[in-house]
Coordinates of C-alpha atoms and ligand atoms in Angstrom, one line a residue:
X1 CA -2.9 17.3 -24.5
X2 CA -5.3 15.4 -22.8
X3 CA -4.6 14.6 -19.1
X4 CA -4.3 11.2 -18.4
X5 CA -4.1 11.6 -14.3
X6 CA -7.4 12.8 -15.0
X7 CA -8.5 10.0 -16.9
X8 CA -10.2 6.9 -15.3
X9 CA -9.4 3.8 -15.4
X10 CA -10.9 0.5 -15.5
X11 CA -9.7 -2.7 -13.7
X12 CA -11.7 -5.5 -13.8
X13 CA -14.9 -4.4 -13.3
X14 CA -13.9 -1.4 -10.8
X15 CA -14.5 2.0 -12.6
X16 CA -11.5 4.3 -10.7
X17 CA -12.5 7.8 -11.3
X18 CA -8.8 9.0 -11.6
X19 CA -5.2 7.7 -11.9
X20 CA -4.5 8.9 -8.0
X21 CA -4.1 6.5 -5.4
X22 CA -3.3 7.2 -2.1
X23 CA -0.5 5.6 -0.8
X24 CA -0.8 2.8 2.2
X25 CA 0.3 4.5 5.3
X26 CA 0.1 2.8 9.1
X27 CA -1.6 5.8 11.0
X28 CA -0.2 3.9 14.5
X29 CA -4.1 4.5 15.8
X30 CA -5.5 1.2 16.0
X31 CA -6.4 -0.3 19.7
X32 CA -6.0 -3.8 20.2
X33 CA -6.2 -3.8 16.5
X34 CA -9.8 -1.8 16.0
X35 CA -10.4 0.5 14.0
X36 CA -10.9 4.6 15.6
X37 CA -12.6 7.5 15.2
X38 CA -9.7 9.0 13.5
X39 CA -8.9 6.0 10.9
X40 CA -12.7 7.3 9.3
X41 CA -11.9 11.1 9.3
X42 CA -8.5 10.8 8.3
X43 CA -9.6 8.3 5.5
X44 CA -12.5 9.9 4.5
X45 CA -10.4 13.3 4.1
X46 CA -8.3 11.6 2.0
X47 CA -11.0 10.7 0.1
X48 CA -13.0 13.9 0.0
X49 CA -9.9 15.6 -1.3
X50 CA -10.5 13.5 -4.6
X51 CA -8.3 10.9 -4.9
X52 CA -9.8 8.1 -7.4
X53 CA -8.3 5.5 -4.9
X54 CA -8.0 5.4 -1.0
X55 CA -5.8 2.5 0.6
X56 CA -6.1 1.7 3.2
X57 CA -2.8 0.8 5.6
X58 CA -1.3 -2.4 6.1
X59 CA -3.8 -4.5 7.9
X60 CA -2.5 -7.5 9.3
X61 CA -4.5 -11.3 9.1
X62 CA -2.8 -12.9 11.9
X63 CA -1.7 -10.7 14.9
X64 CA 1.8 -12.3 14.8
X65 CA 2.1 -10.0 11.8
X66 CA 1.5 -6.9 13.7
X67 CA 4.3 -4.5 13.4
X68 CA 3.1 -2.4 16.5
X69 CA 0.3 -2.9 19.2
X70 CA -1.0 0.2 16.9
X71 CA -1.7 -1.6 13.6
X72 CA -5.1 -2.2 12.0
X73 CA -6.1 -6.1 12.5
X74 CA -8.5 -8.6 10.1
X75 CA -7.8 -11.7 12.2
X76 CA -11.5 -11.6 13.3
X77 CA -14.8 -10.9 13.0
X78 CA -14.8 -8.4 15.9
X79 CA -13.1 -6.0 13.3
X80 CA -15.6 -5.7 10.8
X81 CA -17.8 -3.0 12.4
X82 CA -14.9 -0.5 12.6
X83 CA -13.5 -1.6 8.6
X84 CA -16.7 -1.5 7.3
X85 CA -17.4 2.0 8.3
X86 CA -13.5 3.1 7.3
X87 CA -14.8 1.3 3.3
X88 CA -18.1 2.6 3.4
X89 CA -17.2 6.5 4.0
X90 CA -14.2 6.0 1.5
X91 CA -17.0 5.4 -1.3
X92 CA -19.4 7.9 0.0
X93 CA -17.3 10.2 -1.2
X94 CA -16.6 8.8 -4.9
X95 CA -13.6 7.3 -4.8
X96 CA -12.5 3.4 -4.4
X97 CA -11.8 1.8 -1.0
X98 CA -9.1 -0.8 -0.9
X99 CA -6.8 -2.2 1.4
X100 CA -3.3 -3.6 2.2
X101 CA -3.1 -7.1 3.4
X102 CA 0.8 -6.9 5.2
X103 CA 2.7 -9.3 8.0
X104 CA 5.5 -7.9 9.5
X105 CA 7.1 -11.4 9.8
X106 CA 10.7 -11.0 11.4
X107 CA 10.1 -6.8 11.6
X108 CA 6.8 -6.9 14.0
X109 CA 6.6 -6.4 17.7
X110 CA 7.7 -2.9 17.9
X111 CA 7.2 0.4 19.1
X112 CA 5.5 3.3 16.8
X113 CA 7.9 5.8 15.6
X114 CA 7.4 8.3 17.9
X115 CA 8.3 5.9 20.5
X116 CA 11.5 4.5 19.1
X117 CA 10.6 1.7 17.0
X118 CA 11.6 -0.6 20.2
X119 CA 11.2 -4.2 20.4
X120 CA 8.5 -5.0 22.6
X121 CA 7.5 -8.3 24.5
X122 CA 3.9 -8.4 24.3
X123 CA 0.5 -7.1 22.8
X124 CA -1.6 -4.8 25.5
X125 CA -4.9 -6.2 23.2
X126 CA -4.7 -9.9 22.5
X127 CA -7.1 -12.0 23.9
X128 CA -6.2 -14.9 25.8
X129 CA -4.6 -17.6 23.0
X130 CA -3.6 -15.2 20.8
X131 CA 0.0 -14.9 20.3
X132 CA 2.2 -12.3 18.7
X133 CA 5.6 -14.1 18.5
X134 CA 7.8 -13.4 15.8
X135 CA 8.3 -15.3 12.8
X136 CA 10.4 -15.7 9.4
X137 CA 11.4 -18.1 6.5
X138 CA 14.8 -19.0 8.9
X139 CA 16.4 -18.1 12.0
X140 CA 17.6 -15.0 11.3
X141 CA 17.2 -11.3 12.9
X142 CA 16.2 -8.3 11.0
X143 CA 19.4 -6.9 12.4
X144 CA 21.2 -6.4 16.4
X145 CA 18.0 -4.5 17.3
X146 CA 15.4 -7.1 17.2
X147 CA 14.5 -10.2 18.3
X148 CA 15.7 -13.7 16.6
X149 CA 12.3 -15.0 14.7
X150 CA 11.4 -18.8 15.1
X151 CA 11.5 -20.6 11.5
X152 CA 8.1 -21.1 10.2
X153 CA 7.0 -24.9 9.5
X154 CA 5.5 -26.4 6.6
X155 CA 2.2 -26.8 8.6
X156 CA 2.7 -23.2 9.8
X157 CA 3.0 -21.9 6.0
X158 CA 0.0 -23.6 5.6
X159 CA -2.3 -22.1 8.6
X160 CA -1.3 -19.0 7.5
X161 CA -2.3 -19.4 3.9
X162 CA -5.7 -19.9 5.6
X163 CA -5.5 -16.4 7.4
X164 CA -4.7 -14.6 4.6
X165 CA -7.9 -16.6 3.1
X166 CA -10.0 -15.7 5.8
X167 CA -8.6 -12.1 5.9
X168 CA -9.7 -11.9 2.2
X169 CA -13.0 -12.9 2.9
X170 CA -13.4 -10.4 5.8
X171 CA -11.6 -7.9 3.4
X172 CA -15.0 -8.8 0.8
X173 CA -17.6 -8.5 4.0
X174 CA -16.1 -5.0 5.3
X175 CA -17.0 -3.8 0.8
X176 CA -13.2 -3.0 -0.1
X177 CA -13.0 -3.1 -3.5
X178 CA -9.1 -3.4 -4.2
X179 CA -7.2 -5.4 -2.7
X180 CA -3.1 -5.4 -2.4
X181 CA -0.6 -7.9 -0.7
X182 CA 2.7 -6.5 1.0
X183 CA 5.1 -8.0 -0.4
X184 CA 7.8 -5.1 0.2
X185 CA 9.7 -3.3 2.8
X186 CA 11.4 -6.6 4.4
X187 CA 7.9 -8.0 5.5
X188 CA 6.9 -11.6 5.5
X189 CA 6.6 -12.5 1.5
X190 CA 10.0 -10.2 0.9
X191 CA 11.5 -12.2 3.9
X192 CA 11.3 -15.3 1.6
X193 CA 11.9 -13.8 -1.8
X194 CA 15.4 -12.7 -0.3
X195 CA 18.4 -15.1 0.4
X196 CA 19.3 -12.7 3.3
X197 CA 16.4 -13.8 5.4
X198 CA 15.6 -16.8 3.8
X199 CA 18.1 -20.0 3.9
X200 CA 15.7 -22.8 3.9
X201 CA 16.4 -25.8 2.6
X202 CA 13.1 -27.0 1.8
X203 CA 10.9 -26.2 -0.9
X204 CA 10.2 -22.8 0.2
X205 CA 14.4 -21.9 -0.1
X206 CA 17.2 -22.1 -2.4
X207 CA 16.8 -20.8 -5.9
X208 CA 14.7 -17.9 -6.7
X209 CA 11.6 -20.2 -7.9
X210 CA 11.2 -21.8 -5.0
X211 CA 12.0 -18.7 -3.0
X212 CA 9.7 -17.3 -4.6
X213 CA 7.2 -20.1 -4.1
X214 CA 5.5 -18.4 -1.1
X215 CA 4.4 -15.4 -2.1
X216 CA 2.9 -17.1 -5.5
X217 CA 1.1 -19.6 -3.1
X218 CA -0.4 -16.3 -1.0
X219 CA -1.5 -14.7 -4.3
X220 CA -3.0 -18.1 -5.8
X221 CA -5.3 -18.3 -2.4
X222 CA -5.9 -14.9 -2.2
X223 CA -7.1 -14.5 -6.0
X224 CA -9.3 -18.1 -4.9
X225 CA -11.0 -16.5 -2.7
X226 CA -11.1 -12.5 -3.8
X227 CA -14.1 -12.3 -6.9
X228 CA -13.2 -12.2 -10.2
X229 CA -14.2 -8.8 -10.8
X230 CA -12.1 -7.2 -8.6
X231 CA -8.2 -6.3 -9.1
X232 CA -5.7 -7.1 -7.3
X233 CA -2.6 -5.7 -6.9
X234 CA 0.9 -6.4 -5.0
X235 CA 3.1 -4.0 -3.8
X236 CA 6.9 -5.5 -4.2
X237 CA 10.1 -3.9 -3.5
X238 CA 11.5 -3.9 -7.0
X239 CA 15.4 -3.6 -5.7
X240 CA 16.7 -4.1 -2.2
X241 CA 19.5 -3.5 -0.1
X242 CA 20.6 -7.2 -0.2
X243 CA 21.1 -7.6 -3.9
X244 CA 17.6 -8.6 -5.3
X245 CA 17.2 -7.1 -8.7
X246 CA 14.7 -5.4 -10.9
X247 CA 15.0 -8.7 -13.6
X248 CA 14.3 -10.6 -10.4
X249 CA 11.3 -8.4 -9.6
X250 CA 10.4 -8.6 -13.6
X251 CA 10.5 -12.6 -13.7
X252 CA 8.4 -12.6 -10.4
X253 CA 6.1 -10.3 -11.7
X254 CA 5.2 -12.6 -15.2
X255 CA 4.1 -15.4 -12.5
X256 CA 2.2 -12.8 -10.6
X257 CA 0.0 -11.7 -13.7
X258 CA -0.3 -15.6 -14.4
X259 CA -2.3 -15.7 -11.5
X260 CA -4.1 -12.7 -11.9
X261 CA -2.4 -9.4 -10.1
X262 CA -3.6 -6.8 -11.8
X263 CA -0.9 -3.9 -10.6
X264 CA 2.0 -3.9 -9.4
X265 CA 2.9 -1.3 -7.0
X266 CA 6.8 -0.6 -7.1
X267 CA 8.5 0.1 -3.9
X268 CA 11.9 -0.8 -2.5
X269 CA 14.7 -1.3 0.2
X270 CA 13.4 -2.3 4.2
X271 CA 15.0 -5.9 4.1
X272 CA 18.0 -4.4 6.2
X273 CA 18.3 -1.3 8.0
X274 CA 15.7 1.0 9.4
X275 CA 12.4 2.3 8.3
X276 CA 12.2 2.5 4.5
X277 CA 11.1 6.2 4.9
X278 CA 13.9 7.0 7.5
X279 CA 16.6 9.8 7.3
X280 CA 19.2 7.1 6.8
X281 CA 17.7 6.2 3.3
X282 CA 17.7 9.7 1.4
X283 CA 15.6 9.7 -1.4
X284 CA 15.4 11.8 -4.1
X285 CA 12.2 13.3 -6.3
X286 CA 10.7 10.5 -7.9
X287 CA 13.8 7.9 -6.9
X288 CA 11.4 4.5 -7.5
X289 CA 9.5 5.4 -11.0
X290 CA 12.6 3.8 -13.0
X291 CA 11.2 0.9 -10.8
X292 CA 7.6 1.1 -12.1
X293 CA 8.5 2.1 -15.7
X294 CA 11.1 -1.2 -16.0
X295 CA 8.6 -3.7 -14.4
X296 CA 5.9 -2.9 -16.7
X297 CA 8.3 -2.7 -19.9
X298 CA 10.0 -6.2 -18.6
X299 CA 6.8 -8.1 -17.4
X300 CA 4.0 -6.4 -19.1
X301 CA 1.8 -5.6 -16.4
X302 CA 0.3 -2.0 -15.2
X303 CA 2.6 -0.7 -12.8
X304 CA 1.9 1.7 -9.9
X305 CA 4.7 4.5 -8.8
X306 CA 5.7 5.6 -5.8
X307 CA 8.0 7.8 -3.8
X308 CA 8.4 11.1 -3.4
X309 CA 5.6 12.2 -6.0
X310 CA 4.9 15.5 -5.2
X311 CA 3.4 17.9 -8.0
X312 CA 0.5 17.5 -10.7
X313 CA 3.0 18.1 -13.7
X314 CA 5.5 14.9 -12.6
X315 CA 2.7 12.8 -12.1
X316 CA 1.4 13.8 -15.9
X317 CA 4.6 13.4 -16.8
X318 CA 5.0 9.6 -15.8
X319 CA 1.9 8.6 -17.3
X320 CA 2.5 10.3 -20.4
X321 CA 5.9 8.8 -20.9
X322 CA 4.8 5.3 -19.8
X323 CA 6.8 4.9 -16.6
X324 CA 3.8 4.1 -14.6
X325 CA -0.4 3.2 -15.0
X326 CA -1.2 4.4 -11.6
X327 CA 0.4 7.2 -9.4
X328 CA 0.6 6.4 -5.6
X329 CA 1.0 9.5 -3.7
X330 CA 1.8 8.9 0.6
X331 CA 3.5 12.1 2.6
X332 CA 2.3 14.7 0.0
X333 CA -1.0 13.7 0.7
X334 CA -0.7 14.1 4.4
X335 CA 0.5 17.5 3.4
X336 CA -2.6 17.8 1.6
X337 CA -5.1 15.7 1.6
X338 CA -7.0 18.3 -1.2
X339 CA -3.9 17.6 -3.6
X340 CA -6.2 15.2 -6.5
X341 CA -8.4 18.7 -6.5
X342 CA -5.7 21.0 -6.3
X343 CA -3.5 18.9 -8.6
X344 CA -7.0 19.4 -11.2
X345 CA -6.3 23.2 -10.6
X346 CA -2.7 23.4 -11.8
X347 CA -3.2 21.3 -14.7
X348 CA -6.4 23.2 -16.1
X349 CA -8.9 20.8 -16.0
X350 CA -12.0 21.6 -16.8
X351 CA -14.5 22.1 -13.3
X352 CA -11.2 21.1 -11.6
X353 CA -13.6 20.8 -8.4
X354 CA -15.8 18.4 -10.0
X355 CA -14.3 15.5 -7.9
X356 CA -14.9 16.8 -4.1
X357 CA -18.0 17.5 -2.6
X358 CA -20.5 20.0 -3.4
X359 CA -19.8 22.6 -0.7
X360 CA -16.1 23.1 -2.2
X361 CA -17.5 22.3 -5.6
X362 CA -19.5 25.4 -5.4
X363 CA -17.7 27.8 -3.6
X364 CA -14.1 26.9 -4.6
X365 CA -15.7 27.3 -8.5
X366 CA -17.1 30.7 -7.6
X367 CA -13.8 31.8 -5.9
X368 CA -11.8 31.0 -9.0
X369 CA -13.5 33.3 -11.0
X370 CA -12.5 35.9 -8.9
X371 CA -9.7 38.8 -10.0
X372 CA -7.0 37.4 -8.5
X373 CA -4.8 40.5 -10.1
X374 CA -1.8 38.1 -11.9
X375 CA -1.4 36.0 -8.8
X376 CA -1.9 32.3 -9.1
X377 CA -5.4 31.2 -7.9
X378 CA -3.9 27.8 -6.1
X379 CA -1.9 27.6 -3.2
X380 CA 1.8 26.7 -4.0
X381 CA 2.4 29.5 -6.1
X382 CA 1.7 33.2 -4.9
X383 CA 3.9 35.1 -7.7
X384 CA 3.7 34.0 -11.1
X385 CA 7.5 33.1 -11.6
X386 CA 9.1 34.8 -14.4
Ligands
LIG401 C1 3.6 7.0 8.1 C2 3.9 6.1 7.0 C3 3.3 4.8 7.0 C4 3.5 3.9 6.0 N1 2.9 2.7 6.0 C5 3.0 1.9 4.9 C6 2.2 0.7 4.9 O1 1.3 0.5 5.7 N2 2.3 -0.1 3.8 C7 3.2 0.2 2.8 O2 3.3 -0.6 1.8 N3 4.0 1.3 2.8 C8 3.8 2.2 3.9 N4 4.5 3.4 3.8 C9 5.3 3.7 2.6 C10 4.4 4.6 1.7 O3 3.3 3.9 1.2 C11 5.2 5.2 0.5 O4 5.7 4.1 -0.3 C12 6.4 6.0 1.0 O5 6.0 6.9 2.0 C13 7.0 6.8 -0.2 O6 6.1 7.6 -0.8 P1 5.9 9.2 -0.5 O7 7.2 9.8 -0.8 O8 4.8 9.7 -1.5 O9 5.5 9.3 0.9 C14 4.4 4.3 4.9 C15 4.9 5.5 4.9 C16 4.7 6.4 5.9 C17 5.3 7.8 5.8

């Protein structure tokens, strides 16, 4: 059987080596929104290891979007240096650089995780005139623990249209090739997809088109102003805690690919509650491919999956079946960032090391020729099991 995590794939006119993406994942390392030493090594690891597609965390367009003070910003031109150098080591080593557009909406102005999640009052790094005040479809808080958002105008919805325009076109400049909108996880665009934050009366509010309306309106600027020849994709949360549906997510979906997305990434949950990886939301192996595999059967578009991924054979397995197109893969990767290699190793590729460097190319190749005496030759497994 032939592998088809192994096989790449083409979108648009990007040629993605393999079906391995990994996962957008704040690294809470940003200062004042710039880009650090560690965002390159930890990307480029990421990269090295052999994923065919590296993206890059949820970068915010307008700094009201922020989550934390530690979040990765696009709002100007200062940030180019630092992004361009995170995109250009991604495709030094083979694989494709893209990157999540996000705003936090209602959910920003906190603490990182290690410090509590807190709400916070103000941004150690904005320059004078820059704001970071929190903001929604309606008056309504996340929950108890944060802050009570101020109701976006019409004239607000429009300006930030514009940044998310700008932020594409600084996206373009720093030479990401992939692009993806957050519209999960109870941020901004899920904020007014979902009657629980959103109870406008307007056009934006009310029945699931025009609720809806929004995040269309994002995607039709964004696809305006990102080339042709470049996918898109959306990440959306699929089902939620507050009743939106995967028929919901399907119908939303059609509208999306009518406006050229090109993949939709299939998350969930975040509009109530805490963090969507958090104790308080057990998840099990796999939990959100259903999610993939419906979306593309319902709206026929490629899907992406997500979630608790963790081994070579379940990631063949959802491709072979036709859950998914693409398999997004977060924590394990942080586990190990060598997993696309490793993953080429349990599945018997052939030249499983083909896809990293030549230093591990060479010597990892010699070293699995070695007599390894019945014991397996990659890491998970020491004893053959019987
Ligand atoms: C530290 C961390 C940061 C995350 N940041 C983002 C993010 O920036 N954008 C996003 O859409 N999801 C984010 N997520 C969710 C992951 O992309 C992924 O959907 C989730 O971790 C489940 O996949 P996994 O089980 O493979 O980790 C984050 C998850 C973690 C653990």
């Amino acid at each position: 059987m032939k592998s088809l995590l192994f096989t790449p794939m083409d979108l648009r006119s990007v040629r993605i080596r393999n079906r391995i993406v990994v996962a957008p994942m704040l690294t809470y390392a940003a200062q004042n929104g710039y880009v650090q030493d560690m965002h390159t090594v930890h990307y480029g690891k990421l990269a090295y290891g052999g994923a065919g597609l590296v993206m890059v965390e949820s970068t915010k367009g307008d700094p009201c979007g922020a989550s934390t003070p530690a979040d990765l910003g696009i709002w100007k031109d200062e940030f180019l240096p630092g992004l361009t150098r995170i995109a250009s080591t991604i495709k030094s080593y083979g694989a494709v650089a893209g990157i999540q557009l996000g705003h936090s909406g209602r959910k920003a102005r906190r603490s990182i995780p290690w410090e509590g999640r807190a709400p916070l009052a103000s941004h150690p790094g904005l320059d004078h005139g820059e704001e970071w005040e929190l903001v929604a479809p309606s008056e309504i808080a996340h929950s108890n623990s944060f802050s009570t958002p101020r109701a976006l105008s019409v004239s607000d919805i429009e300006r930030l249209l514009d940044g998310y325009q700008a932020a594409v076109e600084r996206v373009m400049k720093a030479g990401f090739d992939v692009l993806e909108i957050h519209a999960a996880h109870g941020y901004l665009i899920h904020q007014f997809l979902s009657p629980n934050a959103n109870q406008r009366t307007d056009q934006y509010g009310g029945t699931p088109e025009k609720r809806m309306r929004f995040g269309l309106e994002v995607i039709e600027r964004v696809r305006q102003h990102w080339p042709e020849e470049k996918p898109l994709f959306i990440r959306i949360s699929a089902i939620d805690e507050a009743g939106w549906t995967v028929e919901e997510s399907a119908a939303f979906a059609k509208e999306l690919k009518k406006r050229g997305v090109d993949v939709v990434d299939c998350s969930s949950g975040g509009i109530t509650g805490g963090s969507i990886v958090s104790s308080e939301r057990p998840a099990q192996y796999g939990y959100q491919v259903p999610l993939a595999e419906q979306v593309r059967k319902l709206a026929d578009i490629k899907t992406m999956a997500v979630g608790l991924i963790i081994h070579a054979d379940q990631a063949e397995e959802i491709l072979q079946t036709g859950k998914a197109d693409l398999i997004a893969i977060g924590r394990e990767m942080l586990n190990n960032p060598n997993w696309p290699m490793d993953a080429a190793s349990k599945l018997g590729i052939e030249n499983p090391f083909s896809m990293v460097p030549p230093l591990y190319q060479f010597f990892l190749g010699k070293r699995a020729e070695a007599d390894f005496g019945g014991h397996s030759s990659t890491w998970q497994v020491g004893i053959d099991a019987e």
